[in-house]
Amino acid sequence: MRRYMLAALLCWLGVACAQPLVYLRHQGEEDPHLRYMVAVLQLAIAESGSRYQVQPSKMHMVQSRALDEIRRNSGLLDLVWTMTSVERERELLPIRIPVDRGLIGWRVALLKQDRLKLLSGVRDLADLRQFSAGQMHDWPDTSILRHNGLPVEASDQYEGLFRMLAAGRFDYFPRSVIEIRDELRSHPGMGLAIEPRLLIRYPTALYFFVSRDRQKLALDLERGLEKAVREGKLQALFQRYYGPLLLELNVANRQVVELANPLLPKETPLGRPELWYRPGDN
């Protein structure tokens, strides 16, 4: 809180008026969301009419630690972007604009290069249950996969999951379509590849979350994001970053396996089509 009080004092003195806005520094060697998410954050701030100075946290944290820091409003973090769940929306304050347009729940598998045809016979959920997935222990995806009867090997180290996949500790690593290419590129020499035909899909959203004590910040971000959606700016930003990637991954023509999401809050704005990606959007 001392940091916020100092920023307010400096603003009152006319020295500086932009409050610091600290986001989580990712545990991985390269955050596949980072450039886009910072661009969305800056767009939301610009459209809000308020002034914030965006900067990364001084330390790396696993997701569960970061969420706890936000929940306690410790001052180490102001904001995280992460998948929503009932528990997270109960403990934190969500800004319910899916900045990923729902694609955090559209999953393509990373495989070992020499097992690229491993999932070629998968047509439905029963087929997929024959194979084991890798996930972080504190990701909502882990509970979602297990709820659907899929075997999961969990780890407490994000980077360790790529090594485990390469070593054959599990069969496939389902990654969001907006993550997978950058993650593959940032792990060269491990003998990994993108599975070519399957799409695992469940309804969910990637939101900005802040502390429940930061009502003004939440309102500022919501106002900015709503304006960006209304004027088509968020959709255009998304298309610029991810449009070619979605074509490259051929998401519109993949075999889809639908999963249920027991963690999806009832407040999720599924009835607002302008917020969600559909194949063919441009």
XYZ file of N, CA, C and O in Angstrom, residues 60-236:
708
model
N 9.868 -13.495 -10.361
C 9.050 -14.521 -10.990
C 8.241 -15.236 -9.912
O 8.693 -15.394 -8.785
N 7.034 -15.664 -10.256
C 6.199 -16.404 -9.322
C 5.416 -17.474 -10.071
O 5.054 -17.276 -11.230
N 5.135 -18.587 -9.390
C 4.168 -19.533 -9.934
C 2.789 -18.896 -9.805
O 2.578 -17.977 -9.020
N 1.857 -19.417 -10.564
C 0.543 -18.786 -10.636
C -0.169 -18.747 -9.278
O -0.783 -17.743 -8.911
N -0.080 -19.837 -8.512
C -0.776 -19.876 -7.225
C -0.238 -18.811 -6.270
O -1.002 -18.184 -5.534
N 1.078 -18.589 -6.282
C 1.668 -17.543 -5.432
C 1.188 -16.165 -5.884
O 0.827 -15.307 -5.065
N 1.173 -15.938 -7.188
C 0.742 -14.640 -7.710
C -0.710 -14.351 -7.341
O -1.051 -13.228 -6.927
N -1.571 -15.348 -7.466
C -2.975 -15.145 -7.128
C -3.146 -14.836 -5.643
O -4.003 -14.033 -5.265
N -2.325 -15.446 -4.814
C -2.399 -15.167 -3.383
C -1.942 -13.745 -3.079
O -2.515 -13.064 -2.223
N -0.905 -13.276 -3.777
C -0.433 -11.898 -3.583
C -1.521 -10.897 -3.973
O -1.732 -9.887 -3.295
N -2.216 -11.187 -5.072
C -3.322 -10.321 -5.485
C -4.444 -10.366 -4.457
O -5.005 -9.333 -4.061
N -4.788 -11.568 -4.018
C -5.877 -11.720 -3.040
C -5.592 -10.913 -1.778
O -6.483 -10.255 -1.226
N -4.341 -10.944 -1.305
C -3.972 -10.234 -0.076
C -3.666 -8.758 -0.324
O -3.435 -8.006 0.620
N -3.659 -8.336 -1.592
C -3.314 -6.958 -1.951
C -1.998 -6.563 -1.291
O -1.869 -5.514 -0.666
N -0.999 -7.425 -1.479
C 0.278 -7.281 -0.772
C 1.118 -6.109 -1.263
O 2.022 -5.660 -0.561
N 0.841 -5.628 -2.469
C 1.645 -4.551 -3.036
C 2.711 -5.040 -3.998
O 3.322 -4.237 -4.701
N 2.940 -6.362 -4.071
C 3.935 -6.893 -5.004
C 3.390 -6.949 -6.429
O 4.155 -6.861 -7.392
N 2.084 -7.124 -6.552
C 1.426 -7.217 -7.861
C 0.131 -6.428 -7.822
O -0.519 -6.340 -6.783
N -0.234 -5.877 -8.973
C -1.523 -5.195 -9.104
C -2.511 -5.997 -9.928
O -3.730 -5.809 -9.790
N -2.000 -6.881 -10.780
C -2.866 -7.500 -11.779
C -2.245 -8.796 -12.275
O -1.022 -8.905 -12.391
N -3.093 -9.767 -12.541
C -2.676 -10.968 -13.274
C -3.673 -11.211 -14.397
O -4.815 -10.760 -14.333
N -3.237 -11.898 -15.427
C -4.163 -12.410 -16.428
C -4.097 -13.926 -16.336
O -3.050 -14.540 -16.311
N -5.256 -14.534 -16.213
C -5.314 -15.974 -16.030
C -6.704 -16.483 -16.356
O -7.655 -15.701 -16.470
N -6.812 -17.807 -16.495
C -8.097 -18.425 -16.775
C -9.026 -18.274 -15.581
O -8.614 -18.393 -14.436
N -10.288 -18.032 -15.874
C -11.257 -17.858 -14.808
C -11.690 -19.190 -14.218
O -11.556 -20.255 -14.832
N -12.219 -19.120 -13.002
C -12.847 -20.265 -12.334
C -13.752 -19.712 -11.246
O -13.640 -18.536 -10.857
N -14.638 -20.540 -10.731
C -15.527 -20.103 -9.656
C -14.715 -19.641 -8.454
O -14.984 -18.586 -7.870
N -13.700 -20.405 -8.085
C -12.887 -20.050 -6.922
C -12.151 -18.734 -7.133
O -12.118 -17.875 -6.247
N -11.572 -18.542 -8.289
C -10.824 -17.316 -8.558
C -11.730 -16.101 -8.554
O -11.342 -15.046 -8.042
N -12.933 -16.232 -9.101
C -13.853 -15.094 -9.103
C -14.422 -14.816 -7.717
O -14.833 -13.698 -7.430
N -14.401 -15.812 -6.846
C -14.839 -15.597 -5.473
C -13.773 -14.853 -4.664
O -14.091 -13.996 -3.838
N -12.508 -15.130 -4.919
C -11.430 -14.566 -4.110
C -10.849 -13.285 -4.687
O -10.301 -12.464 -3.949
N -10.962 -13.099 -5.996
C -10.392 -11.937 -6.671
C -11.495 -11.202 -7.420
O -12.635 -11.645 -7.480
N -11.119 -10.071 -8.010
C -12.087 -9.267 -8.755
C -11.803 -9.422 -10.248
O -10.767 -8.959 -10.744
N -12.679 -10.104 -10.986
C -12.457 -10.298 -12.423
C -12.979 -9.124 -13.235
O -13.977 -8.501 -12.872
N -12.288 -8.816 -14.305
C -12.829 -7.905 -15.307
C -13.335 -8.812 -16.427
O -12.549 -9.375 -17.194
N -14.639 -9.003 -16.522
C -15.224 -10.076 -17.328
C -15.312 -9.735 -18.815
O -16.376 -9.785 -19.439
N -14.183 -9.389 -19.369
C -14.024 -9.270 -20.816
C -12.970 -10.299 -21.205
O -11.804 -10.167 -20.804
N -13.324 -11.352 -21.943
C -12.330 -12.380 -22.283
C -11.316 -11.839 -23.291
O -11.574 -11.825 -24.500
N -10.181 -11.411 -22.782
C -9.196 -10.752 -23.643
C -8.593 -11.719 -24.654
O -8.003 -11.290 -25.657
N -8.762 -13.010 -24.427
C -8.305 -14.036 -25.370
C -9.388 -14.433 -26.360
O -9.174 -15.292 -27.200
N -10.593 -13.830 -26.226
C -11.768 -14.160 -27.031
C -12.139 -15.644 -26.904
O -12.696 -16.248 -27.809
N -11.807 -16.226 -25.752
C -12.178 -17.601 -25.443
C -11.175 -18.654 -25.853
O -11.358 -19.837 -25.560
N -10.081 -18.264 -26.507
C -9.180 -19.253 -27.092
C -8.248 -19.910 -26.086
O -7.530 -20.845 -26.448
N -8.256 -19.480 -24.829
C -7.465 -20.182 -23.833
C -8.004 -21.602 -23.641
O -7.289 -22.501 -23.187
N -9.264 -21.811 -24.022
C -9.867 -23.135 -23.923
C -9.860 -23.920 -25.227
O -10.453 -24.999 -25.303
N -9.189 -23.419 -26.256
C -9.020 -24.142 -27.516
C -7.612 -24.715 -27.505
O -6.629 -23.979 -27.646
N -7.498 -26.027 -27.369
C -6.206 -26.660 -27.089
C -5.725 -27.554 -28.224
O -6.476 -28.369 -28.769
N -4.448 -27.386 -28.551
C -3.749 -28.228 -29.515
C -2.592 -28.886 -28.769
O -2.024 -28.296 -27.840
N -2.234 -30.090 -29.157
C -1.248 -30.856 -28.398
C 0.172 -30.664 -28.912
O 0.417 -30.687 -30.121
N 1.086 -30.493 -27.962
C 2.500 -30.688 -28.242
C 2.813 -32.157 -28.043
O 2.376 -32.775 -27.058
N 3.570 -32.735 -28.993
C 3.977 -34.131 -28.926
C 5.481 -34.242 -29.145
O 6.125 -33.297 -29.626
N 6.021 -35.398 -28.840
C 7.376 -35.694 -29.290
C 7.342 -35.835 -30.814
O 6.407 -36.399 -31.379
N 8.351 -35.299 -31.461
C 8.407 -35.322 -32.923
C 8.296 -36.746 -33.464
O 7.628 -36.985 -34.489
N 8.896 -37.703 -32.796
C 8.870 -39.069 -33.295
C 7.577 -39.807 -32.943
O 7.431 -41.003 -33.221
N 6.610 -39.098 -32.296
C 5.302 -39.695 -31.991
C 4.185 -38.814 -32.559
O 3.098 -38.725 -31.998
N 4.444 -38.177 -33.679
C 3.531 -37.172 -34.208
C 2.169 -37.753 -34.607
O 1.173 -37.026 -34.641
N 2.092 -39.063 -34.867
C 0.822 -39.689 -35.248
C 0.115 -40.327 -34.055
O -0.869 -41.056 -34.233
N 0.589 -40.036 -32.847
C 0.063 -40.692 -31.652
C -1.442 -40.538 -31.503
O -2.146 -41.480 -31.132
N -1.961 -39.333 -31.796
C -3.375 -39.045 -31.591
C -4.184 -39.111 -32.886
O -5.318 -38.637 -32.935
N -3.613 -39.713 -33.918
C -4.263 -39.700 -35.244
C -5.578 -40.464 -35.263
O -6.436 -40.212 -36.113
N -5.770 -41.402 -34.333
C -7.006 -42.160 -34.298
C -8.055 -41.604 -33.357
O -9.146 -42.178 -33.234
N -7.763 -40.476 -32.707
C -8.701 -39.911 -31.736
C -9.857 -39.233 -32.459
O -9.656 -38.320 -33.261
N -11.071 -39.674 -32.151
C -12.274 -39.081 -32.733
C -13.181 -38.471 -31.664
O -13.995 -37.598 -31.970
N -13.047 -38.933 -30.432
C -13.938 -38.456 -29.383
C -13.245 -38.558 -28.030
O -12.066 -38.947 -27.937
N -13.963 -38.196 -27.000
C -13.402 -38.165 -25.654
C -12.958 -39.543 -25.191
O -11.912 -39.684 -24.536
N -13.728 -40.563 -25.523
C -13.349 -41.923 -25.117
C -11.999 -42.313 -25.711
O -11.167 -42.939 -25.027
N -11.763 -41.936 -26.954
C -10.459 -42.221 -27.578
C -9.338 -41.486 -26.851
O -8.260 -42.046 -26.613
N -9.579 -40.236 -26.502
C -8.537 -39.406 -25.886
C -8.167 -39.918 -24.493
O -7.029 -39.700 -24.038
N -9.080 -40.599 -23.839
C -8.818 -41.100 -22.487
C -7.737 -42.179 -22.442
O -7.269 -42.551 -21.368
N -7.318 -42.647 -23.587
C -6.242 -43.645 -23.635
C -4.866 -43.028 -23.425
O -3.882 -43.758 -23.238
N -4.784 -41.682 -23.440
C -3.487 -41.016 -23.420
C -3.385 -40.076 -22.215
O -4.394 -39.539 -21.748
N -2.172 -39.871 -21.743
C -1.950 -39.018 -20.563
C -1.465 -37.632 -20.971
O -0.638 -37.494 -21.878
N -2.005 -36.617 -20.302
C -1.634 -35.224 -20.564
C -0.743 -34.698 -19.443
O -0.784 -35.196 -18.314
N 0.027 -33.674 -19.745
C 0.821 -32.977 -18.739
C 0.255 -31.591 -18.491
O -0.171 -30.908 -19.433
N 0.235 -31.170 -17.208
C -0.272 -29.847 -16.843
C 0.395 -29.388 -15.549
O 0.933 -30.203 -14.785
N 0.334 -28.084 -15.289
C 0.764 -27.556 -13.998
C -0.262 -27.912 -12.934
O -1.467 -27.917 -13.192
N 0.216 -28.159 -11.729
C -0.678 -28.602 -10.657
C -1.700 -27.543 -10.274
O -2.803 -27.877 -9.807
N -1.381 -26.243 -10.471
C -2.285 -25.180 -10.025
C -3.053 -24.525 -11.170
O -3.648 -23.475 -10.995
N -3.047 -25.142 -12.347
C -3.842 -24.636 -13.459
C -5.264 -25.194 -13.382
O -5.454 -26.388 -13.105
N -6.288 -24.385 -13.656
C -7.654 -24.919 -13.714
C -7.800 -26.040 -14.744
O -8.629 -26.941 -14.568
N -7.000 -25.994 -15.808
C -7.071 -27.025 -16.846
C -6.904 -28.431 -16.267
O -7.509 -29.382 -16.759
N -6.064 -28.551 -15.234
C -5.822 -29.863 -14.642
C -7.115 -30.462 -14.113
O -7.438 -31.628 -14.376
N -7.896 -29.653 -13.397
C -9.184 -30.126 -12.879
C -10.182 -30.386 -14.005
O -10.972 -31.335 -13.939
N -10.145 -29.543 -15.028
C -11.066 -29.722 -16.156
C -10.790 -31.046 -16.869
O -11.708 -31.831 -17.149
N -9.528 -31.326 -17.163
C -9.178 -32.573 -17.844
C -9.566 -33.781 -16.995
O -10.153 -34.748 -17.504
N -9.250 -33.724 -15.716
C -9.573 -34.857 -14.842
C -11.083 -35.039 -14.692
O -11.563 -36.168 -14.619
N -11.824 -33.935 -14.635
C -13.282 -34.026 -14.554
C -13.849 -34.789 -15.748
O -14.870 -35.489 -15.625
N -13.202 -34.652 -16.895
C -13.645 -35.335 -18.106
C -13.043 -36.731 -18.265
O -13.168 -37.337 -19.328
N -12.397 -37.215 -17.212
C -11.867 -38.575 -17.215
C -10.551 -38.746 -17.936
O -10.172 -39.877 -18.285
N -9.823 -37.646 -18.159
C -8.541 -37.725 -18.861
C -7.395 -37.850 -17.862
O -7.314 -37.075 -16.905
N -6.484 -38.801 -18.062
C -5.333 -38.943 -17.171
C -4.401 -37.729 -17.284
O -4.123 -37.253 -18.397
N -3.932 -37.233 -16.143
C -3.069 -36.046 -16.122
C -1.869 -36.299 -15.218
O -2.028 -36.773 -14.084
N -0.677 -35.965 -15.715
C 0.531 -35.915 -14.902
C 0.775 -34.448 -14.566
O 0.939 -33.618 -15.467
N 0.782 -34.114 -13.276
C 0.909 -32.718 -12.853
C 2.329 -32.428 -12.388
O 2.996 -33.290 -11.811
N 2.753 -31.183 -12.620
C 4.080 -30.726 -12.202
C 3.947 -29.379 -11.511
O 2.971 -28.651 -11.716
N 4.926 -29.040 -10.680
C 4.945 -27.705 -10.071
C 5.940 -26.789 -10.770
O 6.212 -25.687 -10.298
N 6.488 -27.225 -11.912
C 7.437 -26.433 -12.677
C 7.008 -26.378 -14.137
O 6.956 -27.408 -14.816
N 6.685 -25.169 -14.596
C 6.252 -24.981 -15.988
C 7.300 -25.492 -16.967
O 6.993 -26.267 -17.882
N 8.549 -25.083 -16.813
C 9.599 -25.518 -17.740
C 9.807 -27.020 -17.660
O 10.156 -27.668 -18.649
N 9.574 -27.581 -16.482
C 9.740 -29.013 -16.334
C 8.783 -29.820 -17.186
O 9.077 -30.969 -17.562
N 7.619 -29.250 -17.527
C 6.645 -29.974 -18.341
C 7.185 -30.285 -19.735
O 6.908 -31.355 -20.289
N 7.956 -29.382 -20.295
C 8.534 -29.627 -21.615
C 9.590 -30.741 -21.541
O 9.662 -31.597 -22.430
N 10.364 -30.734 -20.485
C 11.358 -31.805 -20.308
C 10.674 -33.148 -20.061
O 11.122 -34.179 -20.567
N 9.593 -33.137 -19.297
C 8.855 -34.373 -19.033
C 8.253 -34.942 -20.310
O 8.271 -36.158 -20.540
N 7.711 -34.058 -21.156
C 7.158 -34.511 -22.437
C 8.257 -35.125 -23.298
O 8.082 -36.213 -23.867
N 9.385 -34.439 -23.388
C 10.499 -34.933 -24.201
C 11.024 -36.272 -23.691
O 11.496 -37.105 -24.479
N 10.908 -36.497 -22.375
C 11.380 -37.750 -21.776
C 10.330 -38.851 -21.802
O 10.589 -39.972 -21.340
N 9.124 -38.554 -22.304
C 8.079 -39.550 -22.387
C 7.359 -39.816 -21.079
O 6.714 -40.860 -20.919
N 7.397 -38.854 -20.148
C 6.717 -39.032 -18.860
C 5.198 -38.959 -19.009
O 4.455 -39.440 -18.172
N 4.724 -38.295 -20.030
C 3.313 -38.290 -20.410
C 3.246 -38.204 -21.927
O 4.265 -37.996 -22.603
N 2.044 -38.361 -22.488
C 1.910 -38.506 -23.939
C 1.815 -37.193 -24.694
O 2.375 -37.057 -25.791
N 1.056 -36.233 -24.148
C 0.837 -34.983 -24.881
C 0.676 -33.827 -23.893
O 0.311 -34.015 -22.734
N 0.964 -32.635 -24.384
C 0.898 -31.421 -23.577
C -0.087 -30.486 -24.271
O 0.259 -29.812 -25.237
N -1.366 -30.463 -23.830
C -2.350 -29.609 -24.503
C -2.130 -28.137 -24.170
O -2.162 -27.748 -23.013
N -1.941 -27.340 -25.226
C -1.649 -25.922 -25.062
C -2.665 -25.103 -25.849
O -3.169 -25.530 -26.898
N -2.951 -23.911 -25.362
C -3.866 -23.036 -26.077
C -3.317 -22.720 -27.465
O -2.093 -22.618 -27.665
N -4.232 -22.539 -28.419
C -3.801 -22.200 -29.776
C -3.058 -20.871 -29.830
O -2.291 -20.623 -30.766
N -3.250 -20.008 -28.834
C -2.527 -18.736 -28.826
C -1.216 -18.828 -28.041
O -0.504 -17.835 -27.922
N -0.886 -20.006 -27.549
C 0.371 -20.220 -26.826
C 1.340 -21.122 -27.580
O 2.556 -20.954 -27.493
N 0.806 -22.100 -28.285
C 1.599 -23.266 -28.651
C 2.767 -22.960 -29.587
O 3.855 -23.511 -29.427
N 2.569 -22.080 -30.568
C 3.663 -21.828 -31.507
C 4.839 -21.166 -30.816
O 6.001 -21.573 -31.013
N 4.574 -20.141 -29.990
C 5.660 -19.461 -29.290
C 6.349 -20.397 -28.309
O 7.570 -20.331 -28.128
N 5.574 -21.271 -27.663
C 6.182 -22.215 -26.727
C 7.082 -23.204 -27.461
O 8.162 -23.551 -26.970
N 6.662 -23.671 -28.620
C 7.503 -24.575 -29.399
C 8.794 -23.880 -29.816
O 9.885 -24.454 -29.706
N 8.676 -22.645 -30.265
C 9.859 -21.900 -30.709
C 10.821 -21.608 -29.564
O 12.039 -21.519 -29.774
N 10.297 -21.452 -28.363
C 11.166 -21.128 -27.225
C 11.771 -22.369 -26.576
O 12.501 -22.252 -25.585
N 11.483 -23.560 -27.133
C 12.063 -24.803 -26.614
C 12.654 -25.615 -27.761
O 12.231 -26.754 -28.019
N 13.636 -25.039 -28.468
C 14.241 -25.756 -29.595
C 15.129 -26.899 -29.100
O 15.571 -26.925 -27.957
N 15.375 -27.821 -29.985
C 16.308 -28.892 -29.665
C 15.771 -29.948 -28.729
O 16.523 -30.816 -28.275
N 14.452 -29.920 -28.434
C 13.874 -30.900 -27.527
C 13.102 -31.988 -28.270
O 12.528 -32.883 -27.639
N 13.072 -31.902 -29.595
C 12.388 -32.929 -30.368
C 10.883 -32.896 -30.238
O 10.232 -33.947 -30.262
N 10.290 -31.678 -30.126
C 8.851 -31.533 -29.962
C 8.228 -31.000 -31.248
O 8.900 -30.379 -32.072
N 6.916 -31.227 -31.395
C 6.205 -30.763 -32.593
C 4.731 -30.572 -32.254
O 4.230 -31.066 -31.240
N 4.025 -29.839 -33.124
C 2.598 -29.573 -32.948
C 1.785 -30.655 -33.644
O 1.973 -30.923 -34.836
N 0.874 -31.297 -32.902
C -0.016 -32.313 -33.466
C -0.903 -31.661 -34.536
O -1.445 -30.585 -34.315
N -1.099 -32.294 -35.693
C -1.677 -31.585 -36.847
C -3.196 -31.587 -37.004
O -3.698 -30.830 -37.831
N -3.967 -32.414 -36.258
C -5.368 -32.587 -36.665
C -6.395 -32.458 -35.551
O -7.591 -32.336 -35.826
N -6.003 -32.450 -34.285
C -6.950 -32.514 -33.178
C -7.078 -31.158 -32.482
O -6.086 -30.447 -32.298
N -8.312 -30.818 -32.082
C -8.569 -29.630 -31.269
C -9.402 -30.054 -30.060
O -10.493 -30.594 -30.207
N -8.859 -29.828 -28.864
C -9.567 -30.095 -27.609
C -10.136 -28.759 -27.145
O -9.406 -27.773 -27.023
N -11.444 -28.711 -26.881
C -12.086 -27.409 -26.643
C -13.012 -27.463 -25.435
O -13.780 -28.399 -25.268
N -12.889 -26.440 -24.587
C -13.822 -26.285 -23.470
C -14.084 -24.804 -23.248
O -13.221 -23.958 -23.516
N -15.300 -24.453 -22.781
C -15.633 -23.034 -22.601
C -14.923 -22.445 -21.393
O -15.023 -22.965 -20.278
N -14.203 -21.371 -21.626
C -13.538 -20.658 -20.537
C -13.100 -19.293 -21.064
O -13.352 -18.952 -22.215
N -12.453 -18.513 -20.202
C -12.036 -17.161 -20.593
C -10.781 -16.771 -19.841
O -10.571 -17.175 -18.693
N -9.963 -15.979 -20.497
C -8.782 -15.378 -19.883
C -9.142 -13.939 -19.519
O -9.480 -13.142 -20.393
N -9.097 -13.637 -18.228
C -9.460 -12.310 -17.735
C -8.268 -11.630 -17.073
O -7.338 -12.293 -16.602
N -8.360 -10.313 -16.957
C -7.562 -9.590 -15.975
C -8.232 -9.770 -14.615
O -9.458 -9.650 -14.493
N -7.427 -10.037 -13.597
C -7.904 -10.110 -12.216
C -7.126 -9.122 -11.362
O -5.905 -8.978 -11.519
N -7.817 -8.459 -10.438
C -7.183 -7.560 -9.476
C -7.724 -7.888 -8.087
O -8.650 -8.683 -7.931
N -7.137 -7.263 -7.080
C -7.609 -7.456 -5.715
C -9.011 -6.877 -5.541
O -9.377 -5.878 -6.172
N -9.794 -7.490 -4.659
C -11.122 -6.951 -4.347
C -11.032 -5.597 -3.653
O -12.037 -4.886 -3.564
N -9.840 -5.228 -3.193
C -9.639 -3.907 -2.598
C -9.328 -2.842 -3.646
O -9.193 -1.666 -3.299
N -9.210 -3.248 -4.921
C -8.825 -2.300 -5.973
C -10.005 -2.046 -6.914
O -9.928 -2.235 -8.115
N -11.095 -1.578 -6.345
C -12.313 -1.356 -7.124
C -12.115 -0.333 -8.243
O -12.607 -0.504 -9.359
N -11.381 0.734 -7.963
C -11.187 1.764 -8.989
C -10.397 1.209 -10.167
O -10.733 1.472 -11.335
N -9.349 0.463 -9.879
C -8.565 -0.139 -10.953
C -9.445 -1.043 -11.804
O -9.386 -1.003 -13.037
N -10.261 -1.871 -11.157
C -11.154 -2.763 -11.898
C -12.119 -1.981 -12.783
O -12.334 -2.329 -13.955
N -12.692 -0.912 -12.247
C -13.630 -0.096 -13.023
C -12.938 0.591 -14.193
O -13.499 0.694 -15.290
N -11.720 1.072 -13.960
C -10.962 1.707 -15.043
C -10.704 0.716 -16.178
O -10.918 1.026 -17.362
N -10.251 -0.486 -15.823
C -9.951 -1.492 -16.841
C -11.219 -1.946 -17.556
O -11.218 -2.115 -18.784
N -12.293 -2.121 -16.813
C -13.551 -2.517 -17.436
C -14.043 -1.446 -18.401
O -14.475 -1.756 -19.529
N -13.976 -0.186 -17.988
C -14.422 0.906 -18.852
C -13.588 0.944 -20.136
O -14.121 1.088 -21.243
N -12.275 0.805 -19.998
C -11.404 0.841 -21.167
C -11.623 -0.330 -22.105
O -11.675 -0.164 -23.336
N -11.780 -1.525 -21.550
C -11.992 -2.706 -22.386
C -13.348 -2.671 -23.079
O -13.457 -3.031 -24.257
N -14.378 -2.248 -22.368
C -15.701 -2.158 -22.992
C -15.681 -1.175 -24.159
O -16.267 -1.442 -25.215
N -14.996 -0.064 -23.988
C -14.903 0.918 -25.075
C -14.117 0.331 -26.253
O -14.487 0.511 -27.422
N -13.042 -0.413 -25.946
C -12.236 -1.023 -27.003
C -13.039 -2.072 -27.771
O -12.913 -2.193 -29.000
N -13.893 -2.822 -27.082
C -14.761 -3.801 -27.745
C -15.803 -3.081 -28.592
O -16.046 -3.434 -29.755
N -16.429 -2.070 -28.013
C -17.498 -1.346 -28.702
C -16.996 -0.720 -30.005
O -17.719 -0.695 -31.011
N -15.764 -0.248 -30.006
C -15.202 0.403 -31.189
C -14.432 -0.557 -32.089
O -13.854 -0.139 -33.091
N -14.414 -1.852 -31.726
C -13.739 -2.844 -32.545
C -12.227 -2.872 -32.394
O -11.543 -3.598 -33.133
N -11.694 -2.126 -31.452
C -10.235 -2.042 -31.312
C -9.629 -3.299 -30.702
O -8.532 -3.718 -31.087
N -10.321 -3.899 -29.742
C -9.798 -5.128 -29.149
C -9.814 -6.257 -30.172
O -8.849 -7.024 -30.290
N -10.895 -6.359 -30.936
C -10.987 -7.392 -31.959
C -9.882 -7.213 -33.007
O -9.281 -8.190 -33.470
N -9.608 -5.957 -33.387
C -8.573 -5.687 -34.383
C -7.193 -6.036 -33.844
O -6.341 -6.579 -34.568
